[in-house]
Amino acid sequence: PAELAEHETAAGLLTGAVGNLFAWLRERLRGGGGTTELAAQARLRELAHAAGLALPAAPIVAFGEHTADPHYAPVPATDAALSPHELVLVDAWARLPRDGAPFADLTWMGVAWEEPPHEWAQMFAILCRARDHGVEAVRHAAAAGKPVTGAQVDRVVRGVIEAAGYGDYFLHRTGHSLGAEVHGLGVNLDAVESPDERDIPPGAVFTIEPGVYFPGRFGMRTEVDVALLPGGPKVTTVPFQTELMLLG
């Protein structure tokens, strides 16, 4: 219970910091100041530290075609300025400043536009639906008193994306365990990389993060954290996204 409380505290603080970063990006764009990936990354670290979080690793901030790489990390050689009509992906993980404190991990997306293209809005809605189906799969199993494996939840989430015609672009597992390491030793939501047929045990905390990636064009991901409590799953990174953040 104490560790779960630490995780939930970190999740709330991190959600707030990322939300404040998107507000800062909106101000920069509308004020004509602009920004780069590294500048936005530095700003997020400032916001997280001010909130009382520890960030052992730099968060991911990706603009434009860099969002097509699910593991992109900005460096001076690739640092890009944010242009109008581009997607923005922010993936951050943090914990309270205690050795061994559990991590929170989330991904938010925005678009430097007053209104996103229909294709982008529709695609992000599919990812959100896939994410929510994953939560519901855990909820239904818990309500029925039945175990559910990480691989089973991955297949549920992946099935939504495949049914929409984007299965070939979902390039990684659905989620990973969270603990004292951001990629913990618990059950992963994985049916494709290292299929995990272990049951998700009560007390487990894990991510659900479906994404689609189109090389050289763009990518999208949504990510929430979920704790499996005695009454069923609880999303701990709230509020979570249901549509792209508008920055234009």
PDB file of C-alpha atoms in Angstrom:
ATOM      1  CA  PRO A   1       0.000   0.000   0.000  1.00  0.00           C
ATOM      2  CA  ALA A   2       2.799   2.457   0.788  1.00  0.00           C
ATOM      3  CA  GLU A   3       4.464   1.824  -2.554  1.00  0.00           C
ATOM      4  CA  LEU A   4       1.145   2.147  -4.392  1.00  0.00           C
ATOM      5  CA  ALA A   5       0.592   5.495  -2.674  1.00  0.00           C
ATOM      6  CA  GLU A   6       4.041   6.646  -3.801  1.00  0.00           C
ATOM      7  CA  HIS A   7       3.303   5.539  -7.349  1.00  0.00           C
ATOM      8  CA  GLU A   8      -0.019   7.359  -7.408  1.00  0.00           C
ATOM      9  CA  THR A   9       1.574  10.512  -6.032  1.00  0.00           C
ATOM     10  CA  ALA A  10       4.291  10.373  -8.679  1.00  0.00           C
ATOM     11  CA  ALA A  11       1.693   9.690 -11.383  1.00  0.00           C
ATOM     12  CA  GLY A  12      -0.334  12.746 -10.386  1.00  0.00           C
ATOM     13  CA  LEU A  13       2.703  15.018 -10.226  1.00  0.00           C
ATOM     14  CA  LEU A  14       4.045  13.752 -13.557  1.00  0.00           C
ATOM     15  CA  THR A  15       0.680  14.193 -15.253  1.00  0.00           C
ATOM     16  CA  GLY A  16       0.595  17.768 -14.005  1.00  0.00           C
ATOM     17  CA  ALA A  17       4.140  18.473 -15.186  1.00  0.00           C
ATOM     18  CA  VAL A  18       3.450  17.130 -18.678  1.00  0.00           C
ATOM     19  CA  GLY A  19       0.222  19.122 -18.844  1.00  0.00           C
ATOM     20  CA  ASN A  20       2.166  22.248 -17.892  1.00  0.00           C
ATOM     21  CA  LEU A  21       4.700  21.500 -20.625  1.00  0.00           C
ATOM     22  CA  PHE A  22       1.951  21.402 -23.255  1.00  0.00           C
ATOM     23  CA  ALA A  23       0.610  24.717 -21.929  1.00  0.00           C
ATOM     24  CA  TRP A  24       4.147  26.133 -22.290  1.00  0.00           C
ATOM     25  CA  LEU A  25       4.419  24.790 -25.839  1.00  0.00           C
ATOM     26  CA  ARG A  26       1.091  26.400 -26.701  1.00  0.00           C
ATOM     27  CA  GLU A  27       2.272  29.742 -25.324  1.00  0.00           C
ATOM     28  CA  ARG A  28       5.530  29.507 -27.254  1.00  0.00           C
ATOM     29  CA  LEU A  29       3.762  28.759 -30.524  1.00  0.00           C
ATOM     30  CA  ARG A  30       1.053  31.356 -30.156  1.00  0.00           C
ATOM     31  CA  GLY A  31       3.573  33.958 -29.011  1.00  0.00           C
ATOM     32  CA  GLY A  32       5.846  33.332 -31.970  1.00  0.00           C
ATOM     33  CA  GLY A  33       8.788  32.288 -29.797  1.00  0.00           C
ATOM     34  CA  GLY A  34       9.034  28.714 -31.025  1.00  0.00           C
ATOM     35  CA  THR A  35      11.014  25.953 -29.378  1.00  0.00           C
ATOM     36  CA  THR A  36      13.131  22.899 -30.091  1.00  0.00           C
ATOM     37  CA  GLU A  37      12.957  19.342 -28.833  1.00  0.00           C
ATOM     38  CA  LEU A  38      15.899  19.821 -26.472  1.00  0.00           C
ATOM     39  CA  ALA A  39      14.498  23.081 -25.112  1.00  0.00           C
ATOM     40  CA  ALA A  40      11.140  21.420 -24.454  1.00  0.00           C
ATOM     41  CA  GLN A  41      12.898  18.462 -22.855  1.00  0.00           C
ATOM     42  CA  ALA A  42      14.821  20.804 -20.547  1.00  0.00           C
ATOM     43  CA  ARG A  43      11.616  22.645 -19.668  1.00  0.00           C
ATOM     44  CA  LEU A  44       9.879  19.389 -18.741  1.00  0.00           C
ATOM     45  CA  ARG A  45      12.759  18.412 -16.479  1.00  0.00           C
ATOM     46  CA  GLU A  46      12.471  21.802 -14.756  1.00  0.00           C
ATOM     47  CA  LEU A  47       8.730  21.356 -14.278  1.00  0.00           C
ATOM     48  CA  ALA A  48       9.116  17.819 -12.945  1.00  0.00           C
ATOM     49  CA  HIS A  49      11.877  18.766 -10.518  1.00  0.00           C
ATOM     50  CA  ALA A  50       9.831  21.741  -9.311  1.00  0.00           C
ATOM     51  CA  ALA A  51       6.959  19.327  -8.638  1.00  0.00           C
ATOM     52  CA  GLY A  52       9.231  17.217  -6.433  1.00  0.00           C
ATOM     53  CA  LEU A  53       9.976  14.391  -8.854  1.00  0.00           C
ATOM     54  CA  ALA A  54      13.208  12.614  -9.713  1.00  0.00           C
ATOM     55  CA  LEU A  55      13.891  11.932 -13.411  1.00  0.00           C
ATOM     56  CA  PRO A  56      16.801   9.486 -13.643  1.00  0.00           C
ATOM     57  CA  ALA A  57      16.645   9.659 -17.452  1.00  0.00           C
ATOM     58  CA  ALA A  58      15.790  12.454 -19.855  1.00  0.00           C
ATOM     59  CA  PRO A  59      12.206  12.350 -21.149  1.00  0.00           C
ATOM     60  CA  ILE A  60      11.416  11.794 -24.806  1.00  0.00           C
ATOM     61  CA  VAL A  61      10.306  14.863 -26.742  1.00  0.00           C
ATOM     62  CA  ALA A  62       9.766  14.308 -30.463  1.00  0.00           C
ATOM     63  CA  PHE A  63       8.452  16.640 -33.151  1.00  0.00           C
ATOM     64  CA  GLY A  64       7.252  15.890 -36.666  1.00  0.00           C
ATOM     65  CA  GLU A  65       8.770  12.871 -38.378  1.00  0.00           C
ATOM     66  CA  HIS A  66      10.796  12.056 -35.242  1.00  0.00           C
ATOM     67  CA  THR A  67       7.538  10.781 -33.710  1.00  0.00           C
ATOM     68  CA  ALA A  68       7.779   7.868 -36.177  1.00  0.00           C
ATOM     69  CA  ASP A  69      10.637   6.393 -34.105  1.00  0.00           C
ATOM     70  CA  PRO A  70       9.185   4.856 -30.910  1.00  0.00           C
ATOM     71  CA  HIS A  71      12.591   5.063 -29.215  1.00  0.00           C
ATOM     72  CA  TYR A  72      13.676   8.494 -30.439  1.00  0.00           C
ATOM     73  CA  ALA A  73      15.694  10.642 -28.043  1.00  0.00           C
ATOM     74  CA  PRO A  74      16.695  14.179 -29.041  1.00  0.00           C
ATOM     75  CA  VAL A  75      20.404  14.986 -29.233  1.00  0.00           C
ATOM     76  CA  PRO A  76      22.105  18.114 -30.595  1.00  0.00           C
ATOM     77  CA  ALA A  77      22.688  16.500 -33.992  1.00  0.00           C
ATOM     78  CA  THR A  78      18.961  15.774 -34.482  1.00  0.00           C
ATOM     79  CA  ASP A  79      17.370  18.542 -32.399  1.00  0.00           C
ATOM     80  CA  ALA A  80      14.378  19.835 -34.357  1.00  0.00           C
ATOM     81  CA  ALA A  81      12.421  23.064 -34.100  1.00  0.00           C
ATOM     82  CA  LEU A  82       8.651  22.788 -33.793  1.00  0.00           C
ATOM     83  CA  SER A  83       6.904  23.850 -36.984  1.00  0.00           C
ATOM     84  CA  PRO A  84       3.198  24.522 -37.543  1.00  0.00           C
ATOM     85  CA  HIS A  85       1.059  21.485 -38.381  1.00  0.00           C
ATOM     86  CA  GLU A  86       3.444  18.988 -36.734  1.00  0.00           C
ATOM     87  CA  LEU A  87       2.758  16.297 -34.168  1.00  0.00           C
ATOM     88  CA  VAL A  88       4.363  16.427 -30.726  1.00  0.00           C
ATOM     89  CA  LEU A  89       5.067  13.306 -28.652  1.00  0.00           C
ATOM     90  CA  VAL A  90       6.161  13.507 -25.004  1.00  0.00           C
ATOM     91  CA  ASP A  91       7.042  10.354 -23.055  1.00  0.00           C
ATOM     92  CA  ALA A  92       8.253  10.839 -19.481  1.00  0.00           C
ATOM     93  CA  TRP A  93       8.920   8.571 -16.507  1.00  0.00           C
ATOM     94  CA  ALA A  94       9.662   9.724 -12.967  1.00  0.00           C
ATOM     95  CA  ARG A  95       9.436   8.765  -9.301  1.00  0.00           C
ATOM     96  CA  LEU A  96       9.507  10.397  -5.911  1.00  0.00           C
ATOM     97  CA  PRO A  97      13.068  11.231  -4.780  1.00  0.00           C
ATOM     98  CA  ARG A  98      13.516   8.116  -2.625  1.00  0.00           C
ATOM     99  CA  ASP A  99      15.779   5.263  -3.633  1.00  0.00           C
ATOM    100  CA  GLY A 100      13.529   2.377  -4.597  1.00  0.00           C
ATOM    101  CA  ALA A 101      10.401   4.483  -5.047  1.00  0.00           C
ATOM    102  CA  PRO A 102       8.135   3.146  -7.830  1.00  0.00           C
ATOM    103  CA  PHE A 103       7.958   4.875 -11.187  1.00  0.00           C
ATOM    104  CA  ALA A 104       5.141   6.495 -13.092  1.00  0.00           C
ATOM    105  CA  ASP A 105       5.326   6.577 -16.893  1.00  0.00           C
ATOM    106  CA  LEU A 106       3.094   8.291 -19.435  1.00  0.00           C
ATOM    107  CA  THR A 107       2.917   9.535 -23.014  1.00  0.00           C
ATOM    108  CA  TRP A 108       0.909  12.513 -24.266  1.00  0.00           C
ATOM    109  CA  MET A 109       0.525  13.833 -27.794  1.00  0.00           C
ATOM    110  CA  GLY A 110      -0.332  17.192 -29.286  1.00  0.00           C
ATOM    111  CA  VAL A 111      -0.485  18.863 -32.655  1.00  0.00           C
ATOM    112  CA  ALA A 112       0.732  22.342 -33.605  1.00  0.00           C
ATOM    113  CA  TRP A 113      -2.567  23.143 -35.250  1.00  0.00           C
ATOM    114  CA  GLU A 114      -5.866  24.788 -34.327  1.00  0.00           C
ATOM    115  CA  GLU A 115      -7.643  21.674 -35.608  1.00  0.00           C
ATOM    116  CA  PRO A 116      -5.943  18.343 -36.380  1.00  0.00           C
ATOM    117  CA  PRO A 117      -6.411  16.643 -39.748  1.00  0.00           C
ATOM    118  CA  HIS A 118      -9.258  14.145 -39.705  1.00  0.00           C
ATOM    119  CA  GLU A 119      -6.833  11.268 -40.363  1.00  0.00           C
ATOM    120  CA  TRP A 120      -4.786  12.119 -37.275  1.00  0.00           C
ATOM    121  CA  ALA A 121      -7.793  12.638 -35.035  1.00  0.00           C
ATOM    122  CA  GLN A 122      -9.299   9.349 -36.188  1.00  0.00           C
ATOM    123  CA  MET A 123      -6.054   7.444 -35.723  1.00  0.00           C
ATOM    124  CA  PHE A 124      -5.538   8.781 -32.213  1.00  0.00           C
ATOM    125  CA  ALA A 125      -9.117   7.859 -31.350  1.00  0.00           C
ATOM    126  CA  ILE A 126      -8.362   4.277 -32.439  1.00  0.00           C
ATOM    127  CA  LEU A 127      -5.333   4.162 -30.139  1.00  0.00           C
ATOM    128  CA  CYS A 128      -7.392   5.500 -27.246  1.00  0.00           C
ATOM    129  CA  ARG A 129     -10.063   2.882 -27.909  1.00  0.00           C
ATOM    130  CA  ALA A 130      -7.428   0.133 -27.992  1.00  0.00           C
ATOM    131  CA  ARG A 131      -5.940   1.403 -24.716  1.00  0.00           C
ATOM    132  CA  ASP A 132      -9.361   1.479 -23.050  1.00  0.00           C
ATOM    133  CA  HIS A 133     -10.178  -2.020 -24.300  1.00  0.00           C
ATOM    134  CA  GLY A 134      -7.031  -3.189 -22.533  1.00  0.00           C
ATOM    135  CA  VAL A 135      -8.210  -1.716 -19.240  1.00  0.00           C
ATOM    136  CA  GLU A 136     -11.641  -3.272 -19.734  1.00  0.00           C
ATOM    137  CA  ALA A 137     -10.118  -6.706 -20.409  1.00  0.00           C
ATOM    138  CA  VAL A 138      -8.436  -6.578 -17.010  1.00  0.00           C
ATOM    139  CA  ARG A 139     -11.623  -5.243 -15.418  1.00  0.00           C
ATOM    140  CA  HIS A 140     -13.818  -8.026 -16.838  1.00  0.00           C
ATOM    141  CA  ALA A 141     -11.381 -10.714 -15.697  1.00  0.00           C
ATOM    142  CA  ALA A 142     -11.207  -9.241 -12.191  1.00  0.00           C
ATOM    143  CA  ALA A 143     -14.998  -8.995 -11.968  1.00  0.00           C
ATOM    144  CA  ALA A 144     -15.308 -12.647 -12.986  1.00  0.00           C
ATOM    145  CA  GLY A 145     -12.641 -13.712 -10.495  1.00  0.00           C
ATOM    146  CA  LYS A 146     -10.479 -15.028 -13.329  1.00  0.00           C
ATOM    147  CA  PRO A 147      -6.795 -14.425 -13.979  1.00  0.00           C
ATOM    148  CA  VAL A 148      -5.623 -12.644 -17.106  1.00  0.00           C
ATOM    149  CA  THR A 149      -2.135 -12.821 -18.571  1.00  0.00           C
ATOM    150  CA  GLY A 150      -0.026 -10.041 -19.981  1.00  0.00           C
ATOM    151  CA  ALA A 151      -0.114 -11.684 -23.399  1.00  0.00           C
ATOM    152  CA  GLN A 152      -3.917 -11.844 -23.348  1.00  0.00           C
ATOM    153  CA  VAL A 153      -4.231  -8.116 -22.701  1.00  0.00           C
ATOM    154  CA  ASP A 154      -1.691  -7.385 -25.441  1.00  0.00           C
ATOM    155  CA  ARG A 155      -3.763  -9.406 -27.888  1.00  0.00           C
ATOM    156  CA  VAL A 156      -6.939  -7.508 -26.948  1.00  0.00           C
ATOM    157  CA  VAL A 157      -5.278  -4.129 -27.493  1.00  0.00           C
ATOM    158  CA  ARG A 158      -3.525  -5.268 -30.658  1.00  0.00           C
ATOM    159  CA  GLY A 159      -6.770  -6.668 -32.016  1.00  0.00           C
ATOM    160  CA  VAL A 160      -8.420  -3.247 -32.000  1.00  0.00           C
ATOM    161  CA  ILE A 161      -5.551  -1.749 -33.985  1.00  0.00           C
ATOM    162  CA  GLU A 162      -5.455  -4.686 -36.398  1.00  0.00           C
ATOM    163  CA  ALA A 163      -9.201  -4.415 -37.005  1.00  0.00           C
ATOM    164  CA  ALA A 164      -8.683  -0.771 -37.962  1.00  0.00           C
ATOM    165  CA  GLY A 165      -6.062  -1.800 -40.532  1.00  0.00           C
ATOM    166  CA  TYR A 166      -2.963  -0.555 -38.695  1.00  0.00           C
ATOM    167  CA  GLY A 167      -1.650  -3.799 -37.224  1.00  0.00           C
ATOM    168  CA  ASP A 168       1.557  -3.739 -39.279  1.00  0.00           C
ATOM    169  CA  TYR A 169       2.473  -0.370 -37.744  1.00  0.00           C
ATOM    170  CA  PHE A 170       2.142  -1.368 -34.079  1.00  0.00           C
ATOM    171  CA  LEU A 171       5.809  -2.232 -33.629  1.00  0.00           C
ATOM    172  CA  HIS A 172       6.188  -3.019 -29.929  1.00  0.00           C
ATOM    173  CA  ARG A 173       4.456  -4.687 -27.013  1.00  0.00           C
ATOM    174  CA  THR A 174       1.415  -3.061 -25.422  1.00  0.00           C
ATOM    175  CA  GLY A 175       3.000  -2.365 -22.053  1.00  0.00           C
ATOM    176  CA  HIS A 176       5.534  -3.151 -19.371  1.00  0.00           C
ATOM    177  CA  SER A 177       5.652  -3.647 -15.642  1.00  0.00           C
ATOM    178  CA  LEU A 178       6.382  -0.682 -13.394  1.00  0.00           C
ATOM    179  CA  GLY A 179       8.331  -0.854 -10.162  1.00  0.00           C
ATOM    180  CA  ALA A 180      11.556   0.458  -8.702  1.00  0.00           C
ATOM    181  CA  GLU A 181      12.791   0.303 -12.313  1.00  0.00           C
ATOM    182  CA  VAL A 182      10.730   1.895 -15.048  1.00  0.00           C
ATOM    183  CA  HIS A 183      10.794  -1.435 -16.891  1.00  0.00           C
ATOM    184  CA  GLY A 184      10.147  -3.694 -13.942  1.00  0.00           C
ATOM    185  CA  LEU A 185      10.420  -7.439 -13.412  1.00  0.00           C
ATOM    186  CA  GLY A 186       6.686  -8.037 -13.200  1.00  0.00           C
ATOM    187  CA  VAL A 187       4.229  -9.088 -15.888  1.00  0.00           C
ATOM    188  CA  ASN A 188       4.558  -7.286 -19.212  1.00  0.00           C
ATOM    189  CA  LEU A 189       1.662  -6.819 -21.628  1.00  0.00           C
ATOM    190  CA  ASP A 190       3.456  -8.644 -24.371  1.00  0.00           C
ATOM    191  CA  ALA A 191       2.421 -11.193 -26.972  1.00  0.00           C
ATOM    192  CA  VAL A 192       5.002 -10.261 -29.626  1.00  0.00           C
ATOM    193  CA  GLU A 193       8.459  -9.397 -28.213  1.00  0.00           C
ATOM    194  CA  SER A 194       8.841 -11.843 -25.317  1.00  0.00           C
ATOM    195  CA  PRO A 195       5.348 -13.287 -24.897  1.00  0.00           C
ATOM    196  CA  ASP A 196       4.403 -13.121 -21.235  1.00  0.00           C
ATOM    197  CA  GLU A 197       1.940 -15.813 -20.226  1.00  0.00           C
ATOM    198  CA  ARG A 198       2.147 -14.997 -16.522  1.00  0.00           C
ATOM    199  CA  ASP A 199      -1.055 -13.959 -14.760  1.00  0.00           C
ATOM    200  CA  ILE A 200      -1.184 -10.300 -13.767  1.00  0.00           C
ATOM    201  CA  PRO A 201      -1.228 -10.512  -9.954  1.00  0.00           C
ATOM    202  CA  PRO A 202      -3.160  -8.261  -7.575  1.00  0.00           C
ATOM    203  CA  GLY A 203      -1.050  -5.241  -6.694  1.00  0.00           C
ATOM    204  CA  ALA A 204       0.730  -5.138 -10.054  1.00  0.00           C
ATOM    205  CA  VAL A 205       1.221  -1.800 -11.794  1.00  0.00           C
ATOM    206  CA  PHE A 206       1.850  -1.676 -15.533  1.00  0.00           C
ATOM    207  CA  THR A 207       1.594   0.550 -18.590  1.00  0.00           C
ATOM    208  CA  ILE A 208      -0.809   0.304 -21.496  1.00  0.00           C
ATOM    209  CA  GLU A 209       0.763   2.142 -24.443  1.00  0.00           C
ATOM    210  CA  PRO A 210      -0.435   1.244 -27.934  1.00  0.00           C
ATOM    211  CA  GLY A 211       1.163   3.125 -30.821  1.00  0.00           C
ATOM    212  CA  VAL A 212       1.456   3.209 -34.596  1.00  0.00           C
ATOM    213  CA  TYR A 213       4.540   4.374 -36.493  1.00  0.00           C
ATOM    214  CA  PHE A 214       4.953   5.289 -40.144  1.00  0.00           C
ATOM    215  CA  PRO A 215       8.670   5.604 -41.016  1.00  0.00           C
ATOM    216  CA  GLY A 216       9.675   9.006 -42.358  1.00  0.00           C
ATOM    217  CA  ARG A 217       6.188  10.432 -41.730  1.00  0.00           C
ATOM    218  CA  PHE A 218       4.843  10.381 -38.175  1.00  0.00           C
ATOM    219  CA  GLY A 219       3.919   8.187 -35.246  1.00  0.00           C
ATOM    220  CA  MET A 220       1.384   8.232 -32.429  1.00  0.00           C
ATOM    221  CA  ARG A 221       1.232   6.680 -28.978  1.00  0.00           C
ATOM    222  CA  THR A 222      -0.952   6.976 -25.917  1.00  0.00           C
ATOM    223  CA  GLU A 223       0.191   5.645 -22.545  1.00  0.00           C
ATOM    224  CA  VAL A 224      -1.410   5.287 -19.139  1.00  0.00           C
ATOM    225  CA  ASP A 225      -0.441   3.472 -15.951  1.00  0.00           C
ATOM    226  CA  VAL A 226      -2.792   0.907 -14.425  1.00  0.00           C
ATOM    227  CA  ALA A 227      -2.802  -0.626 -10.944  1.00  0.00           C
ATOM    228  CA  LEU A 228      -4.647  -3.906 -10.370  1.00  0.00           C
ATOM    229  CA  LEU A 229      -6.425  -3.351  -7.057  1.00  0.00           C
ATOM    230  CA  PRO A 230      -8.739  -5.718  -5.143  1.00  0.00           C
ATOM    231  CA  GLY A 231     -11.746  -4.046  -6.767  1.00  0.00           C
ATOM    232  CA  GLY A 232     -10.276  -4.166 -10.270  1.00  0.00           C
ATOM    233  CA  PRO A 233      -7.939  -2.043 -12.374  1.00  0.00           C
ATOM    234  CA  LYS A 234      -7.419   1.659 -11.691  1.00  0.00           C
ATOM    235  CA  VAL A 235      -5.833   4.087 -14.142  1.00  0.00           C
ATOM    236  CA  THR A 236      -3.421   6.126 -12.034  1.00  0.00           C
ATOM    237  CA  THR A 237      -2.231   8.662 -14.624  1.00  0.00           C
ATOM    238  CA  VAL A 238      -5.262  10.925 -14.662  1.00  0.00           C
ATOM    239  CA  PRO A 239      -6.560  12.840 -16.419  1.00  0.00           C
ATOM    240  CA  PHE A 240      -5.572  10.856 -19.502  1.00  0.00           C
ATOM    241  CA  GLN A 241      -5.968  11.843 -23.112  1.00  0.00           C
ATOM    242  CA  THR A 242      -9.027  11.192 -25.222  1.00  0.00           C
ATOM    243  CA  GLU A 243      -7.960  13.479 -28.096  1.00  0.00           C
ATOM    244  CA  LEU A 244      -4.856  15.258 -29.340  1.00  0.00           C
ATOM    245  CA  MET A 245      -3.787  18.401 -27.476  1.00  0.00           C
ATOM    246  CA  LEU A 246      -4.229  21.444 -29.715  1.00  0.00           C
ATOM    247  CA  LEU A 247      -1.233  23.796 -29.655  1.00  0.00           C
ATOM    248  CA  GLY A 248      -1.914  26.061 -32.634  1.00  0.00           C
TER     249      GLY A 248
END
